[in-house]
Amino acid sequence: MGLYSSLTVSVLRYRSFPEEKRLLIKSPLWNLVLVYSKESDDGDFLVDCINLLVSLCLSDSECKGAHGQLLSAILLKQEGSALYHAVNQSGYRFKTLPSFLKVALKAIRDSYTRDISISDCKDIILSSTKHELINSKKEIVGALELLKPLKQGDFLEAITYATALSISGESAIGTNLFNDFVNSIPEETRHLLWRIQTELVATALQIESEIQVGNLSNESTQKWQELIKKLEKEHEERAEFRDFPPGFNF
């Protein structure tokens, strides 16, 4: 069954299939998904089968219902290349599945995906609904905590999680984590801009969390204004250095 199934799925992937005939392949595809999810290590082929099932055979209501929930649970069990495949090659089809955000959050922490690209994972996180973000709060916090101590190259990824926590109404959690990041950044001149930017995010989350409970403090708004001034000053000083003529030496 393996070779025949693989060839069939490969043909269906790259050729159009008439809509009136799609019900004929729905049951066989479901069988392949269920069999390969239990008895095979060929995760990439399994993802291809799910991709075909979603794109050719399932209605929007089925994708958003129990069928979609089951498929997300199967995808969540994948590792390595299959997990990367699910998010980076098929994510645009799968992102309407309930709880698929958890798959993207697992992929973004997987070494295989991180060695290639996490951009699609970030796109899925930022395009997720508030309900999905709330449902994946634990995974979002876990992914953010894994960035400790924060490296400068991970700053944009951290901002992605901060945005997700903000949308889900969990700004207070983001505040605490970003304050930890600020404390982990060395107090050196070369790290000043990065430190200010990180502290600005922490302060923005703090202000947002205070607004959520109806208790905005003067201390937080004043800190925000001071940080903005520091940021402007730092940018001005860096601009002056960039304006030195070529060949100028200290």
Coordinates of C-alpha atoms in Angstrom, one line a residue:
M1 CA 0.0 0.0 0.0
G2 CA 2.9 2.3 0.8
L3 CA 4.3 2.9 -2.8
Y4 CA 0.8 3.0 -4.4
S5 CA -0.4 5.4 -1.8
S6 CA 2.6 7.6 -2.1
L7 CA 2.3 7.8 -5.9
T8 CA -1.4 8.5 -5.7
V9 CA -0.9 11.4 -3.2
S10 CA 1.9 12.8 -5.3
V11 CA -0.2 12.8 -8.4
L12 CA -3.1 14.5 -6.6
R13 CA -0.8 17.1 -5.2
Y14 CA 0.4 18.4 -8.6
R15 CA -2.7 17.9 -10.7
S16 CA -6.2 19.5 -10.6
F17 CA -9.0 17.2 -9.5
P18 CA -12.6 17.9 -10.4
E19 CA -14.8 19.0 -7.5
E20 CA -17.6 16.6 -8.4
K21 CA -15.2 13.6 -7.9
R22 CA -13.6 14.8 -4.6
L23 CA -16.0 12.8 -2.4
L24 CA -14.6 9.6 -4.0
I25 CA -11.1 10.3 -2.5
K26 CA -12.3 11.7 0.9
S27 CA -12.7 8.3 2.6
P28 CA -9.4 6.9 1.3
L29 CA -7.5 10.0 2.3
W30 CA -9.0 9.8 5.8
N31 CA -7.9 6.2 6.0
L32 CA -4.3 7.1 5.0
V33 CA -4.2 9.9 7.6
L34 CA -5.4 7.6 10.4
V35 CA -3.1 4.7 9.4
Y36 CA 0.0 6.8 8.9
S37 CA -0.6 8.8 12.1
K38 CA -0.4 5.6 14.1
E39 CA 1.8 3.2 12.3
S40 CA 4.4 5.2 10.3
D41 CA 7.4 7.4 10.9
D42 CA 6.9 9.1 7.5
G43 CA 5.6 12.3 8.9
D44 CA 6.2 14.3 5.7
F45 CA 3.9 12.0 3.8
L46 CA 1.3 12.2 6.5
V47 CA 1.4 16.0 6.3
D48 CA 0.9 15.7 2.5
C49 CA -2.1 13.5 3.0
I50 CA -3.6 16.0 5.5
N51 CA -2.9 18.9 3.1
L52 CA -4.8 17.1 0.4
L53 CA -7.7 16.2 2.7
V54 CA -8.0 19.8 3.8
S55 CA -7.6 21.4 0.4
L56 CA -9.8 19.0 -1.6
C57 CA -12.3 17.3 0.6
L58 CA -13.2 19.2 3.8
S59 CA -15.6 22.0 4.0
D60 CA -14.9 25.2 6.0
S61 CA -17.3 24.0 8.8
E62 CA -15.5 20.6 8.9
C63 CA -12.1 22.2 9.1
K64 CA -13.3 24.5 12.0
G65 CA -15.0 21.6 13.8
A66 CA -14.2 18.2 15.2
H67 CA -12.4 17.1 12.0
G68 CA -10.1 20.1 12.1
Q69 CA -9.4 19.6 15.8
L70 CA -8.4 15.9 15.2
L71 CA -6.1 17.0 12.4
S72 CA -4.4 19.6 14.5
A73 CA -3.9 17.0 17.3
I74 CA -2.2 14.7 14.7
L75 CA 0.0 17.5 13.4
L76 CA 1.0 18.5 16.9
K77 CA 2.6 15.1 17.4
Q78 CA 5.0 15.6 14.5
E79 CA 8.7 16.4 14.9
G80 CA 11.5 17.8 12.8
S81 CA 11.0 18.0 9.0
A82 CA 7.3 17.0 9.3
L83 CA 6.6 19.8 11.8
Y84 CA 8.5 22.3 9.6
H85 CA 6.5 21.0 6.6
A86 CA 3.2 21.5 8.4
V87 CA 3.9 25.1 9.1
N88 CA 6.1 26.4 6.3
Q89 CA 4.7 24.6 3.3
S90 CA 1.1 23.9 4.4
G91 CA 0.4 26.5 7.1
Y92 CA -1.7 28.7 4.9
R93 CA -4.2 25.8 4.5
F94 CA -4.0 24.6 8.1
K95 CA -4.2 27.9 10.0
T96 CA -8.0 27.7 10.1
L97 CA -7.9 24.4 12.0
P98 CA -8.7 24.7 15.7
S99 CA -5.6 24.8 17.8
F100 CA -3.2 24.9 14.8
L101 CA -1.5 27.8 16.6
K102 CA -0.1 25.2 19.1
V103 CA 1.5 23.4 16.1
A104 CA 3.2 26.7 15.0
L105 CA 4.3 27.3 18.6
K106 CA 5.8 23.9 18.8
A107 CA 7.6 24.3 15.4
I108 CA 9.1 27.7 16.4
R109 CA 10.8 26.0 19.3
D110 CA 12.0 23.0 17.3
S111 CA 15.6 23.0 16.3
Y112 CA 14.9 21.8 12.8
T113 CA 12.6 24.8 12.1
R114 CA 14.9 27.3 13.8
D115 CA 17.8 26.2 11.7
I116 CA 15.9 27.1 8.5
S117 CA 13.3 29.8 9.2
I118 CA 10.7 30.8 11.8
S119 CA 9.1 33.5 9.7
D120 CA 6.0 31.5 8.8
C121 CA 5.6 30.5 12.5
K122 CA 5.6 34.2 13.4
D123 CA 3.1 35.0 10.7
I124 CA 0.7 32.3 12.0
I125 CA 1.0 33.6 15.6
L126 CA 0.3 37.2 14.6
S127 CA -2.7 36.3 12.4
S128 CA -4.3 34.1 15.0
T129 CA -7.6 35.0 16.6
K130 CA -7.8 36.2 20.2
H131 CA -9.6 32.9 21.1
E132 CA -6.7 30.9 19.7
L133 CA -4.1 33.1 21.5
I134 CA -5.9 32.7 24.8
N135 CA -6.1 29.0 24.2
S136 CA -2.3 28.8 23.6
K137 CA -1.2 31.1 26.4
K138 CA 0.9 28.4 28.1
E139 CA 2.8 27.7 24.9
I140 CA 3.3 31.4 24.2
V141 CA 4.8 32.0 27.6
G142 CA 6.9 28.9 27.3
A143 CA 8.3 30.1 24.0
L144 CA 9.1 33.5 25.4
E145 CA 10.8 32.0 28.5
L146 CA 13.0 29.9 26.3
L147 CA 14.6 33.2 24.9
K148 CA 16.1 34.0 28.4
P149 CA 18.6 35.5 28.5
L150 CA 17.4 37.6 25.5
K151 CA 19.9 37.8 22.6
Q152 CA 19.7 40.8 20.3
G153 CA 19.0 38.6 17.3
D154 CA 15.9 37.2 19.1
F155 CA 14.3 40.6 19.8
L156 CA 11.8 40.5 16.9
E157 CA 10.7 37.0 17.9
A158 CA 10.2 38.3 21.5
I159 CA 8.1 41.2 20.1
T160 CA 5.9 38.6 18.3
Y161 CA 5.1 36.9 21.7
A162 CA 4.6 40.3 23.4
T163 CA 2.0 41.2 20.7
A164 CA 0.3 37.8 21.2
L165 CA 0.1 38.3 24.9
S166 CA -1.2 41.9 24.4
I167 CA -4.0 40.7 22.1
S168 CA -5.0 37.9 24.4
G169 CA -5.3 40.2 27.4
E170 CA -2.2 38.9 29.2
S171 CA -0.1 42.0 29.1
A172 CA 0.9 41.6 32.8
I173 CA 2.6 38.3 32.1
G174 CA 4.5 40.0 29.2
T175 CA 5.5 42.8 31.5
N176 CA 7.2 40.5 34.0
L177 CA 9.0 38.5 31.3
F178 CA 10.3 41.6 29.5
N179 CA 11.5 43.1 32.8
D180 CA 13.5 39.9 33.2
F181 CA 14.9 40.5 29.7
V182 CA 15.9 44.1 30.6
N183 CA 17.7 42.9 33.7
S184 CA 19.6 40.3 31.6
I185 CA 21.0 42.9 29.2
P186 CA 24.5 44.1 30.3
E187 CA 24.6 47.8 31.3
E188 CA 27.2 48.7 28.7
T189 CA 27.2 51.6 26.2
R190 CA 27.1 49.2 23.2
H191 CA 23.9 47.6 24.5
L192 CA 22.2 50.8 25.4
L193 CA 19.9 51.1 22.4
W194 CA 18.8 47.4 22.7
R195 CA 18.2 47.9 26.4
I196 CA 16.0 51.0 25.9
Q197 CA 14.0 49.2 23.2
T198 CA 13.4 46.2 25.5
E199 CA 12.5 48.4 28.4
L200 CA 10.0 50.3 26.2
V201 CA 8.2 47.1 25.4
A202 CA 8.1 46.2 29.1
T203 CA 6.7 49.6 29.9
A204 CA 4.1 49.5 27.1
L205 CA 2.9 46.1 28.4
Q206 CA 2.8 47.6 31.9
I207 CA 0.7 50.5 30.7
E208 CA -1.6 48.2 28.8
S209 CA -2.1 45.9 31.8
E210 CA -2.9 48.9 34.0
I211 CA -5.5 50.1 31.5
Q212 CA -7.1 46.7 31.4
V213 CA -7.8 46.9 35.2
G214 CA -8.6 50.6 35.1
N215 CA -5.7 51.7 37.1
L216 CA -3.2 53.6 34.9
S217 CA -0.4 55.1 37.0
N218 CA 1.5 58.4 36.5
E219 CA 4.7 56.4 37.2
S220 CA 4.3 54.2 34.1
T221 CA 3.4 57.1 31.8
Q222 CA 6.3 59.1 33.1
K223 CA 8.7 56.2 32.6
W224 CA 7.4 55.8 29.0
Q225 CA 8.1 59.5 28.3
E226 CA 11.6 59.3 29.8
L227 CA 12.4 56.2 27.7
I228 CA 11.2 57.9 24.5
K229 CA 13.6 60.8 25.2
K230 CA 16.5 58.4 25.9
L231 CA 15.7 56.6 22.6
E232 CA 15.6 59.9 20.6
K233 CA 18.9 61.0 22.2
E234 CA 20.5 57.6 21.4
H235 CA 19.4 57.8 17.8
E236 CA 20.7 61.4 17.4
E237 CA 24.1 60.4 18.8
R238 CA 24.3 57.4 16.5
A239 CA 23.3 59.6 13.5
E240 CA 26.3 61.9 14.4
F241 CA 28.7 59.0 14.3
R242 CA 27.3 57.9 10.9
D243 CA 28.0 61.5 9.6
F244 CA 31.7 61.3 10.1
P245 CA 33.6 61.5 6.7
P246 CA 35.1 58.4 5.3
G247 CA 38.6 57.7 6.5
F248 CA 38.1 59.7 9.8
N249 CA 40.0 58.0 12.6
F250 CA 39.9 58.5 16.3

